[in-house]
PDB file of C-alpha atoms and ligand atoms in Angstrom:
ATOM      1  CA  MET A 569       1.380  -7.951  12.506  1.00 56.00           C
ATOM      2  CA  GLY A 570       0.927  -9.341   8.885  1.00 78.00           C
ATOM      3  CA  LEU A 571       2.081  -7.721   5.990  1.00 91.00           C
ATOM      4  CA  THR A 572      -0.237  -6.987   2.715  1.00 94.00           C
ATOM      5  CA  LYS A 573       0.406  -9.196  -0.251  1.00 93.00           C
ATOM      6  CA  GLN A 574       1.703  -5.898  -1.937  1.00 93.00           C
ATOM      7  CA  SER A 575       3.779  -5.230   0.917  1.00 95.00           C
ATOM      8  CA  ALA A 576       5.308  -8.287   1.032  1.00 96.00           C
ATOM      9  CA  ALA A 577       5.961  -8.253  -2.692  1.00 97.00           C
ATOM     10  CA  GLU A 578       7.691  -4.756  -2.232  1.00 98.00           C
ATOM     11  CA  ARG A 579      10.001  -6.234   0.434  1.00 98.00           C
ATOM     12  CA  ILE A 580      11.705  -9.065  -2.352  1.00 98.00           C
ATOM     13  CA  ILE A 581      14.768  -8.120  -4.007  1.00 98.00           C
ATOM     14  CA  VAL A 582      15.179 -10.450  -7.478  1.00 99.00           C
ATOM     15  CA  PRO A 583      18.420 -10.687  -8.422  1.00 98.00           C
ATOM     16  CA  LEU A 584      19.571 -10.211 -12.291  1.00 98.00           C
ATOM     17  CA  ASP A 585      22.064 -12.850 -12.013  1.00 98.00           C
ATOM     18  CA  VAL A 586      22.067 -13.525 -15.999  1.00 98.00           C
ATOM     19  CA  PRO A 587      24.678 -12.560 -18.807  1.00 97.00           C
ATOM     20  CA  THR A 588      23.397 -10.782 -21.163  1.00 98.00           C
ATOM     21  CA  VAL A 589      20.593  -7.450 -21.147  1.00 98.00           C
ATOM     22  CA  GLU A 590      18.496  -9.763 -23.502  1.00 98.00           C
ATOM     23  CA  ASP A 591      18.234 -12.137 -20.696  1.00 98.00           C
ATOM     24  CA  ALA A 592      17.958  -9.573 -17.731  1.00 98.00           C
ATOM     25  CA  ILE A 593      14.771  -8.002 -20.118  1.00 98.00           C
ATOM     26  CA  ALA A 594      13.069 -11.558 -20.546  1.00 98.00           C
ATOM     27  CA  LEU A 595      13.346 -12.250 -16.708  1.00 98.00           C
ATOM     28  CA  LEU A 596      11.520  -8.358 -16.339  1.00 98.00           C
ATOM     29  CA  ASP A 597       9.319  -9.792 -18.910  1.00 98.00           C
ATOM     30  CA  THR A 598       8.251 -12.911 -16.552  1.00 98.00           C
ATOM     31  CA  LEU A 599       8.317 -11.209 -13.564  1.00 98.00           C
ATOM     32  CA  PRO A 600       6.595  -8.158 -13.825  1.00 98.00           C
ATOM     33  CA  ASP A 601       4.995  -7.820 -10.572  1.00 98.00           C
ATOM     34  CA  VAL A 602       8.920  -7.901  -8.925  1.00 98.00           C
ATOM     35  CA  THR A 603       9.039  -3.577  -8.422  1.00 98.00           C
ATOM     36  CA  PHE A 604      12.692  -3.958  -6.583  1.00 98.00           C
ATOM     37  CA  TRP A 605      15.679  -5.611  -9.215  1.00 98.00           C
ATOM     38  CA  LYS A 606      19.142  -6.145  -8.307  1.00 99.00           C
ATOM     39  CA  VAL A 607      22.034  -5.675 -11.198  1.00 98.00           C
ATOM     40  CA  GLY A 608      25.006  -8.115  -9.825  1.00 98.00           C
ATOM     41  CA  LEU A 609      28.811  -9.100 -10.924  1.00 98.00           C
ATOM     42  CA  GLU A 610      28.004 -10.792 -13.616  1.00 98.00           C
ATOM     43  CA  LEU A 611      25.249  -8.131 -15.299  1.00 98.00           C
ATOM     44  CA  PHE A 612      26.886  -5.144 -14.988  1.00 98.00           C
ATOM     45  CA  VAL A 613      30.590  -6.959 -15.748  1.00 98.00           C
ATOM     46  CA  SER A 614      28.933  -8.398 -18.909  1.00 97.00           C
ATOM     47  CA  ALA A 615      26.948  -5.336 -19.454  1.00 96.00           C
ATOM     48  CA  GLY A 616      27.484  -2.288 -18.260  1.00 97.00           C
ATOM     49  CA  PRO A 617      25.032   0.457 -17.164  1.00 97.00           C
ATOM     50  CA  THR A 618      22.453   0.054 -20.165  1.00 97.00           C
ATOM     51  CA  ILE A 619      20.719  -2.407 -17.634  1.00 98.00           C
ATOM     52  CA  LEU A 620      19.875   0.059 -14.909  1.00 98.00           C
ATOM     53  CA  GLU A 621      18.354   2.215 -17.924  1.00 97.00           C
ATOM     54  CA  HIS A 622      15.834  -0.227 -19.015  1.00 98.00           C
ATOM     55  CA  LEU A 623      14.850  -0.530 -15.072  1.00 98.00           C
ATOM     56  CA  LYS A 624      14.377   2.581 -14.593  1.00 98.00           C
ATOM     57  CA  GLN A 625      11.546   2.935 -17.458  1.00 98.00           C
ATOM     58  CA  ARG A 626      10.023   0.525 -16.412  1.00 98.00           C
ATOM     59  CA  GLN A 627       9.876   2.114 -12.747  1.00 98.00           C
ATOM     60  CA  LYS A 628      11.822  -0.437 -11.050  1.00 98.00           C
ATOM     61  CA  ARG A 629      13.607   0.125  -7.845  1.00 98.00           C
ATOM     62  CA  ILE A 630      17.499  -1.360  -8.196  1.00 98.00           C
ATOM     63  CA  PHE A 631      19.654  -2.668  -5.945  1.00 99.00           C
ATOM     64  CA  LEU A 632      23.487  -2.163  -7.505  1.00 98.00           C
ATOM     65  CA  ASP A 633      25.074  -5.142  -6.007  1.00 98.00           C
ATOM     66  CA  LEU A 634      28.907  -4.212  -7.297  1.00 98.00           C
ATOM     67  CA  LYS A 635      30.689  -5.863  -3.471  1.00 98.00           C
ATOM     68  CA  PHE A 636      33.242  -2.989  -3.427  1.00 98.00           C
ATOM     69  CA  HIS A 637      36.087  -3.621  -1.536  1.00 98.00           C
ATOM     70  CA  ASP A 638      39.919  -2.256  -2.110  1.00 98.00           C
ATOM     71  CA  ILE A 639      41.795   0.692  -0.140  1.00 98.00           C
ATOM     72  CA  PRO A 640      39.867   3.577   0.502  1.00 98.00           C
ATOM     73  CA  ASN A 641      40.810   5.908  -2.308  1.00 98.00           C
ATOM     74  CA  THR A 642      39.482   2.840  -4.631  1.00 98.00           C
ATOM     75  CA  MET A 643      36.335   2.350  -2.756  1.00 98.00           C
ATOM     76  CA  ALA A 644      35.954   6.497  -2.724  1.00 98.00           C
ATOM     77  CA  GLY A 645      36.063   6.606  -6.516  1.00 98.00           C
ATOM     78  CA  ALA A 646      34.349   3.675  -7.543  1.00 98.00           C
ATOM     79  CA  CYS A 647      31.428   4.538  -5.012  1.00 98.00           C
ATOM     80  CA  ARG A 648      31.391   8.624  -6.358  1.00 98.00           C
ATOM     81  CA  ALA A 649      30.830   6.851  -9.288  1.00 98.00           C
ATOM     82  CA  ALA A 650      28.074   4.291  -8.832  1.00 98.00           C
ATOM     83  CA  GLY A 651      26.570   7.111  -6.895  1.00 98.00           C
ATOM     84  CA  ARG A 652      25.740   8.608 -10.329  1.00 98.00           C
ATOM     85  CA  TYR A 653      23.221   6.034 -11.453  1.00 98.00           C
ATOM     86  CA  GLY A 654      20.614   7.344  -9.178  1.00 98.00           C
ATOM     87  CA  VAL A 655      20.427   3.541  -7.652  1.00 98.00           C
ATOM     88  CA  ASP A 656      18.282   2.742  -4.392  1.00 98.00           C
ATOM     89  CA  LEU A 657      21.063   0.360  -3.003  1.00 98.00           C
ATOM     90  CA  LEU A 658      24.523  -0.246  -3.496  1.00 99.00           C
ATOM     91  CA  THR A 659      26.896  -2.449  -1.578  1.00 99.00           C
ATOM     92  CA  VAL A 660      30.962  -2.453  -0.273  1.00 99.00           C
ATOM     93  CA  HIS A 661      32.347  -4.667   1.774  1.00 98.00           C
ATOM     94  CA  ALA A 662      32.477  -4.563   5.431  1.00 98.00           C
ATOM     95  CA  PRO A 663      36.145  -5.995   6.137  1.00 98.00           C
ATOM     96  CA  ALA A 664      37.611  -3.017   3.446  1.00 98.00           C
ATOM     97  CA  GLY A 665      38.009  -0.934   7.168  1.00 98.00           C
ATOM     98  CA  LYS A 666      36.259   2.191   8.645  1.00 98.00           C
ATOM     99  CA  ALA A 667      38.281   4.333   6.697  1.00 98.00           C
ATOM    100  CA  ALA A 668      37.106   2.924   3.188  1.00 98.00           C
ATOM    101  CA  LEU A 669      33.773   2.675   4.093  1.00 99.00           C
ATOM    102  CA  LYS A 670      33.759   6.190   5.350  1.00 98.00           C
ATOM    103  CA  ALA A 671      35.088   7.216   2.301  1.00 98.00           C
ATOM    104  CA  ALA A 672      32.445   5.351   0.304  1.00 98.00           C
ATOM    105  CA  GLN A 673      29.979   6.963   2.505  1.00 98.00           C
ATOM    106  CA  ALA A 674      31.140  10.619   1.602  1.00 98.00           C
ATOM    107  CA  ALA A 675      31.861   9.645  -2.313  1.00 98.00           C
ATOM    108  CA  ALA A 676      28.601   8.093  -2.847  1.00 98.00           C
ATOM    109  CA  LEU A 677      26.751  11.196  -1.651  1.00 98.00           C
ATOM    110  CA  GLU A 678      28.944  13.391  -3.606  1.00 98.00           C
ATOM    111  CA  GLY A 679      28.577  10.968  -6.699  1.00 98.00           C
ATOM    112  CA  ALA A 680      24.972  11.369  -6.461  1.00 98.00           C
ATOM    113  CA  ALA A 681      24.752  15.309  -5.517  1.00 98.00           C
ATOM    114  CA  ALA A 682      26.780  16.195  -8.920  1.00 98.00           C
ATOM    115  CA  ALA A 683      24.667  14.213 -10.943  1.00 98.00           C
ATOM    116  CA  GLY A 684      21.249  15.976  -9.346  1.00 98.00           C
ATOM    117  CA  CYS A 685      19.630  12.400  -8.615  1.00 98.00           C
ATOM    118  CA  GLN A 686      18.723  10.505  -5.060  1.00 96.00           C
ATOM    119  CA  PRO A 687      22.080   9.012  -3.667  1.00 98.00           C
ATOM    120  CA  PRO A 688      22.050   5.676  -3.232  1.00 98.00           C
ATOM    121  CA  ASN A 689      21.652   3.454   0.578  1.00 98.00           C
ATOM    122  CA  LEU A 690      25.152   2.386   0.866  1.00 98.00           C
ATOM    123  CA  ILE A 691      25.139  -0.892   2.601  1.00 99.00           C
ATOM    124  CA  ALA A 692      27.850  -3.229   3.444  1.00 99.00           C
ATOM    125  CA  VAL A 693      28.266  -6.971   3.615  1.00 99.00           C
ATOM    126  CA  THR A 694      28.743  -8.852   7.054  1.00 98.00           C
ATOM    127  CA  LEU A 695      29.928 -12.126   5.841  1.00 98.00           C
ATOM    128  CA  LEU A 696      28.876 -13.577   2.843  1.00 98.00           C
ATOM    129  CA  THR A 697      25.869 -15.921   3.464  1.00 98.00           C
ATOM    130  CA  SER A 698      28.281 -18.876   1.319  1.00 98.00           C
ATOM    131  CA  ILE A 699      30.433 -19.199   4.545  1.00 98.00           C
ATOM    132  CA  ASN A 700      29.487 -21.187   7.639  1.00 98.00           C
ATOM    133  CA  PRO A 701      30.864 -21.824  10.663  1.00 98.00           C
ATOM    134  CA  ARG A 702      33.725 -24.097   9.455  1.00 98.00           C
ATOM    135  CA  ASN A 703      35.111 -22.037   6.665  1.00 98.00           C
ATOM    136  CA  LEU A 704      35.430 -18.991   9.004  1.00 98.00           C
ATOM    137  CA  ALA A 705      37.676 -20.669  11.412  1.00 97.00           C
ATOM    138  CA  PHE A 706      39.613 -22.859   9.425  1.00 98.00           C
ATOM    139  CA  GLU A 707      39.710 -20.727   5.792  1.00 97.00           C
ATOM    140  CA  LEU A 708      39.591 -17.515   6.507  1.00 97.00           C
ATOM    141  CA  LYS A 709      41.410 -17.957  10.344  1.00 98.00           C
ATOM    142  CA  VAL A 710      38.780 -15.873  12.077  1.00 97.00           C
ATOM    143  CA  SER A 711      38.867 -16.630  15.461  1.00 97.00           C
ATOM    144  CA  LEU A 712      35.584 -15.123  16.485  1.00 98.00           C
ATOM    145  CA  GLU A 713      32.336 -16.948  16.388  1.00 98.00           C
ATOM    146  CA  LEU A 714      30.090 -15.954  13.501  1.00 98.00           C
ATOM    147  CA  THR A 715      27.692 -14.693  14.989  1.00 98.00           C
ATOM    148  CA  ASP A 716      30.125 -12.167  16.950  1.00 98.00           C
ATOM    149  CA  TYR A 717      32.194 -11.895  13.558  1.00 98.00           C
ATOM    150  CA  ALA A 718      28.580 -10.623  11.684  1.00 98.00           C
ATOM    151  CA  LEU A 719      27.666  -8.294  14.675  1.00 98.00           C
ATOM    152  CA  GLN A 720      30.921  -6.446  14.450  1.00 98.00           C
ATOM    153  CA  MET A 721      31.141  -5.931  10.990  1.00 98.00           C
ATOM    154  CA  ALA A 722      27.651  -4.356  11.521  1.00 98.00           C
ATOM    155  CA  LEU A 723      28.772  -1.995  14.363  1.00 98.00           C
ATOM    156  CA  LEU A 724      31.455  -0.982  12.223  1.00 98.00           C
ATOM    157  CA  ALA A 725      29.250  -0.339   9.063  1.00 99.00           C
ATOM    158  CA  GLN A 726      26.982   1.284  11.338  1.00 98.00           C
ATOM    159  CA  ASP A 727      29.671   3.354  12.647  1.00 98.00           C
ATOM    160  CA  SER A 728      31.439   4.415  10.324  1.00 98.00           C
ATOM    161  CA  GLY A 729      27.501   6.255   8.694  1.00 98.00           C
ATOM    162  CA  LEU A 730      26.209   3.360   6.065  1.00 98.00           C
ATOM    163  CA  SER A 731      22.454   3.138   6.340  1.00 98.00           C
ATOM    164  CA  GLY A 732      22.893  -0.785   6.800  1.00 98.00           C
ATOM    165  CA  ILE A 733      24.234  -4.342   5.819  1.00 98.00           C
ATOM    166  CA  VAL A 734      24.078  -7.588   3.913  1.00 98.00           C
ATOM    167  CA  CYS A 735      23.713 -10.508   6.720  1.00 98.00           C
ATOM    168  CA  SER A 736      22.143 -13.576   6.466  1.00 98.00           C
ATOM    169  CA  PRO A 737      18.638 -13.853   7.584  1.00 98.00           C
ATOM    170  CA  GLN A 738      20.222 -16.199  10.804  1.00 98.00           C
ATOM    171  CA  GLU A 739      22.021 -13.027  12.522  1.00 98.00           C
ATOM    172  CA  ALA A 740      19.289 -10.918  11.945  1.00 98.00           C
ATOM    173  CA  ALA A 741      17.182 -11.190  14.785  1.00 98.00           C
ATOM    174  CA  ASP A 742      20.335 -10.260  17.392  1.00 98.00           C
ATOM    175  CA  LEU A 743      21.683  -7.130  14.594  1.00 98.00           C
ATOM    176  CA  ARG A 744      18.030  -5.941  14.460  1.00 98.00           C
ATOM    177  CA  ARG A 745      17.879  -5.575  18.153  1.00 98.00           C
ATOM    178  CA  VAL A 746      21.588  -4.134  18.293  1.00 98.00           C
ATOM    179  CA  CYS A 747      21.267  -1.859  15.308  1.00 98.00           C
ATOM    180  CA  GLY A 748      18.079  -0.453  16.142  1.00 98.00           C
ATOM    181  CA  ASP A 749      14.834  -0.129  13.737  1.00 98.00           C
ATOM    182  CA  GLU A 750      16.486   2.279  11.100  1.00 98.00           C
ATOM    183  CA  PHE A 751      19.517   0.371  10.085  1.00 98.00           C
ATOM    184  CA  LEU A 752      18.912  -1.975   6.499  1.00 98.00           C
ATOM    185  CA  LEU A 753      19.245  -5.634   7.149  1.00 98.00           C
ATOM    186  CA  VAL A 754      19.120  -6.656   3.546  1.00 99.00           C
ATOM    187  CA  CYS A 755      19.054 -10.849   3.598  1.00 98.00           C
ATOM    188  CA  PRO A 756      19.793 -13.326   0.998  1.00 98.00           C
ATOM    189  CA  GLY A 757      20.280 -16.498   1.888  1.00 98.00           C
ATOM    190  CA  VAL A 758      16.808 -17.340   1.951  1.00 98.00           C
ATOM    191  CA  ARG A 759      15.331 -20.596   0.720  1.00 98.00           C
ATOM    192  CA  PRO A 760      11.163 -21.164   0.531  1.00 97.00           C
ATOM    193  CA  ALA A 761      10.741 -24.780   2.485  1.00 94.00           C
ATOM    194  CA  GLY A 762      12.081 -27.712   0.048  1.00 93.00           C
ATOM    195  CA  SER A 763      13.921 -25.784  -2.450  1.00 95.00           C
ATOM    196  CA  ALA A 764      17.636 -26.478  -2.884  1.00 96.00           C
ATOM    197  CA  LYS A 765      19.854 -24.610  -0.909  1.00 97.00           C
ATOM    198  CA  GLY A 766      22.742 -24.745  -3.281  1.00 97.00           C
ATOM    199  CA  ASP A 767      25.718 -22.552  -2.020  1.00 97.00           C
ATOM    200  CA  GLN A 768      23.376 -20.863   0.523  1.00 97.00           C
ATOM    201  CA  GLN A 769      24.902 -22.056   4.001  1.00 97.00           C
ATOM    202  CA  ARG A 770      23.149 -19.704   6.559  1.00 97.00           C
ATOM    203  CA  ALA A 771      19.489 -20.204   5.201  1.00 97.00           C
ATOM    204  CA  MET A 772      15.877 -19.399   6.910  1.00 98.00           C
ATOM    205  CA  THR A 773      12.551 -19.337   4.883  1.00 98.00           C
ATOM    206  CA  PRO A 774      11.191 -16.322   3.976  1.00 98.00           C
ATOM    207  CA  ALA A 775       8.384 -15.906   6.591  1.00 97.00           C
ATOM    208  CA  GLN A 776      10.901 -16.453   9.017  1.00 98.00           C
ATOM    209  CA  ALA A 777      13.368 -14.355   7.390  1.00 98.00           C
ATOM    210  CA  ILE A 778      10.797 -11.350   7.887  1.00 98.00           C
ATOM    211  CA  ALA A 779       9.834 -12.213  11.336  1.00 97.00           C
ATOM    212  CA  ALA A 780      13.409 -11.942  12.154  1.00 98.00           C
ATOM    213  CA  GLY A 781      13.892  -8.515  11.471  1.00 98.00           C
ATOM    214  CA  ALA A 782      14.734  -8.627   7.907  1.00 98.00           C
ATOM    215  CA  SER A 783      13.895  -5.292   6.277  1.00 98.00           C
ATOM    216  CA  TYR A 784      14.212  -6.848   2.259  1.00 98.00           C
ATOM    217  CA  LEU A 785      14.714 -10.696   1.132  1.00 98.00           C
ATOM    218  CA  VAL A 786      17.201 -11.364  -1.855  1.00 98.00           C
ATOM    219  CA  ILE A 787      15.649 -14.136  -3.164  1.00 98.00           C
ATOM    220  CA  GLY A 788      16.889 -15.530  -6.794  1.00 98.00           C
ATOM    221  CA  ARG A 789      17.003 -19.302  -8.172  1.00 98.00           C
ATOM    222  CA  PRO A 790      13.885 -20.319  -6.443  1.00 98.00           C
ATOM    223  CA  ILE A 791      11.985 -18.039  -8.061  1.00 98.00           C
ATOM    224  CA  THR A 792      14.141 -17.506 -11.364  1.00 98.00           C
ATOM    225  CA  GLN A 793      15.039 -21.126 -11.980  1.00 97.00           C
ATOM    226  CA  ALA A 794      11.133 -22.277 -11.114  1.00 97.00           C
ATOM    227  CA  ALA A 795       9.529 -24.351 -13.401  1.00 97.00           C
ATOM    228  CA  ASP A 796       6.565 -20.828 -13.080  1.00 98.00           C
ATOM    229  CA  PRO A 797       8.808 -18.164 -11.976  1.00 98.00           C
ATOM    230  CA  ALA A 798       6.169 -15.693 -11.117  1.00 98.00           C
ATOM    231  CA  THR A 799       3.798 -18.524  -9.207  1.00 98.00           C
ATOM    232  CA  ALA A 800       7.182 -19.654  -7.200  1.00 98.00           C
ATOM    233  CA  PHE A 801       7.517 -14.724  -6.674  1.00 98.00           C
ATOM    234  CA  GLN A 802       3.254 -15.214  -6.002  1.00 98.00           C
ATOM    235  CA  GLN A 803       3.652 -18.149  -3.953  1.00 97.00           C
ATOM    236  CA  ILE A 804       6.669 -16.753  -1.541  1.00 98.00           C
ATOM    237  CA  CYS A 805       5.071 -13.157  -1.301  1.00 98.00           C
ATOM    238  CA  ASP A 806       1.438 -15.154   0.174  1.00 97.00           C
ATOM    239  CA  GLU A 807       3.816 -17.255   2.185  1.00 96.00           C
ATOM    240  CA  ILE A 808       5.800 -13.603   3.936  1.00 96.00           C
ATOM    241  CA  ALA A 809       1.835 -12.371   4.278  1.00 95.00           C
ATOM    242  CA  HIS A 810       0.190 -15.189   5.609  1.00 90.00           C
ATOM    243  CA  GLY A 811       3.676 -15.617   7.895  1.00 77.00           C
TER     244      GLY A 811
HETATM  245  O1  OMP B1954      25.383  -9.054  -1.435  1.00 67.87           O
HETATM  246  C1  OMP B1954      24.072 -10.002  -2.107  1.00 67.87           C
HETATM  247  O2  OMP B1954      23.069  -9.523  -2.390  1.00 67.87           O
HETATM  248  C2  OMP B1954      25.029 -10.999  -1.408  1.00 67.87           C
HETATM  249  C3  OMP B1954      25.230 -11.351  -0.526  1.00 67.87           C
HETATM  250  C4  OMP B1954      25.531 -12.344   0.250  1.00 67.87           C
HETATM  251  O3  OMP B1954      25.789 -12.438   1.054  1.00 67.87           O
HETATM  252  N1  OMP B1954      25.134 -13.938  -0.471  1.00 67.87           N
HETATM  253  C5  OMP B1954      24.397 -13.723  -1.576  1.00 67.87           C
HETATM  254  O4  OMP B1954      23.667 -14.634  -2.031  1.00 67.87           O
HETATM  255  N2  OMP B1954      24.082 -12.579  -2.048  1.00 67.87           N
HETATM  256  C6  OMP B1954      23.378 -11.931  -3.484  1.00 67.87           C
HETATM  257  O5  OMP B1954      22.317 -12.497  -3.451  1.00 67.87           O
HETATM  258  C7  OMP B1954      21.643 -13.464  -4.538  1.00 67.87           C
HETATM  259  C8  OMP B1954      21.154 -15.157  -4.026  1.00 67.87           C
HETATM  260  O6  OMP B1954      20.645 -15.746  -5.223  1.00 67.87           O
HETATM  261  P1  OMP B1954      20.291 -16.864  -4.190  1.00 67.87           P
HETATM  262  O7  OMP B1954      21.131 -17.913  -4.371  1.00 67.87           O
HETATM  263  O8  OMP B1954      19.753 -17.636  -5.996  1.00 67.87           O
HETATM  264  O9  OMP B1954      18.806 -16.649  -3.837  1.00 67.87           O
HETATM  265  C9  OMP B1954      23.358 -13.544  -5.255  1.00 67.87           C
HETATM  266  O10 OMP B1954      22.468 -12.505  -6.554  1.00 67.87           O
HETATM  267  C10 OMP B1954      24.128 -13.183  -4.055  1.00 67.87           C
HETATM  268  O11 OMP B1954      25.014 -12.642  -5.134  1.00 67.87           O
END
């Protein structure tokens, strides 16, 4: 069954991949119908948590994408601190390993409880969507097939008690089958037909990604760099709703 246009819109997360809070606010003003925003490394490193308050004032959902990857004690400290922000989604890297993922999950809950806010859904990046099978084999020296490696990282995240993963839409159908309906699959590497792939190596269209089982799509440049971002967003919502 198809989605309504409203529920399609709620499945799209747009990244605030800009250097300043002023740039971020300009993007929020340009795209008033976007309900779910991602704050990533560029904006958080340059501007800090101020932007989170702006998003909350506008009653937006927040994906805080800081992709922690460290030893368990450091991951726990970072996730405890991030858990206090009351965001919806928070990222770590799955190859940090089970001890680090479990420590991160426990600490995110502690941080949220201490601050009296909702705990974030902690999700682990399985394998960046900028990596292709050649990079995985010849640069990272991983001998598993890419799909098998992504599956192992997804299972590691699930066994560690996380709420979901970040994965390419190309792996979403298999991962949905194995990890079940409740596990969050957040998919970047989404490109409407004809739009530039840029550094994304394992892309699919928005409708294909939703059909493959993605819970949320992260779509940046095809919207934010479009001549008319609001129209680009609406066209993607239409594509998903009719897909
Ligand atoms: O964690 C992420 O959000 C992420 C993981 C990944 O594997 N690939 C990936 O592209 N992302 C993020 O998703 C967004 C994709 O942006 P566009 O390529 O402009 O659509 C960027 O903000 C990336 O940081």
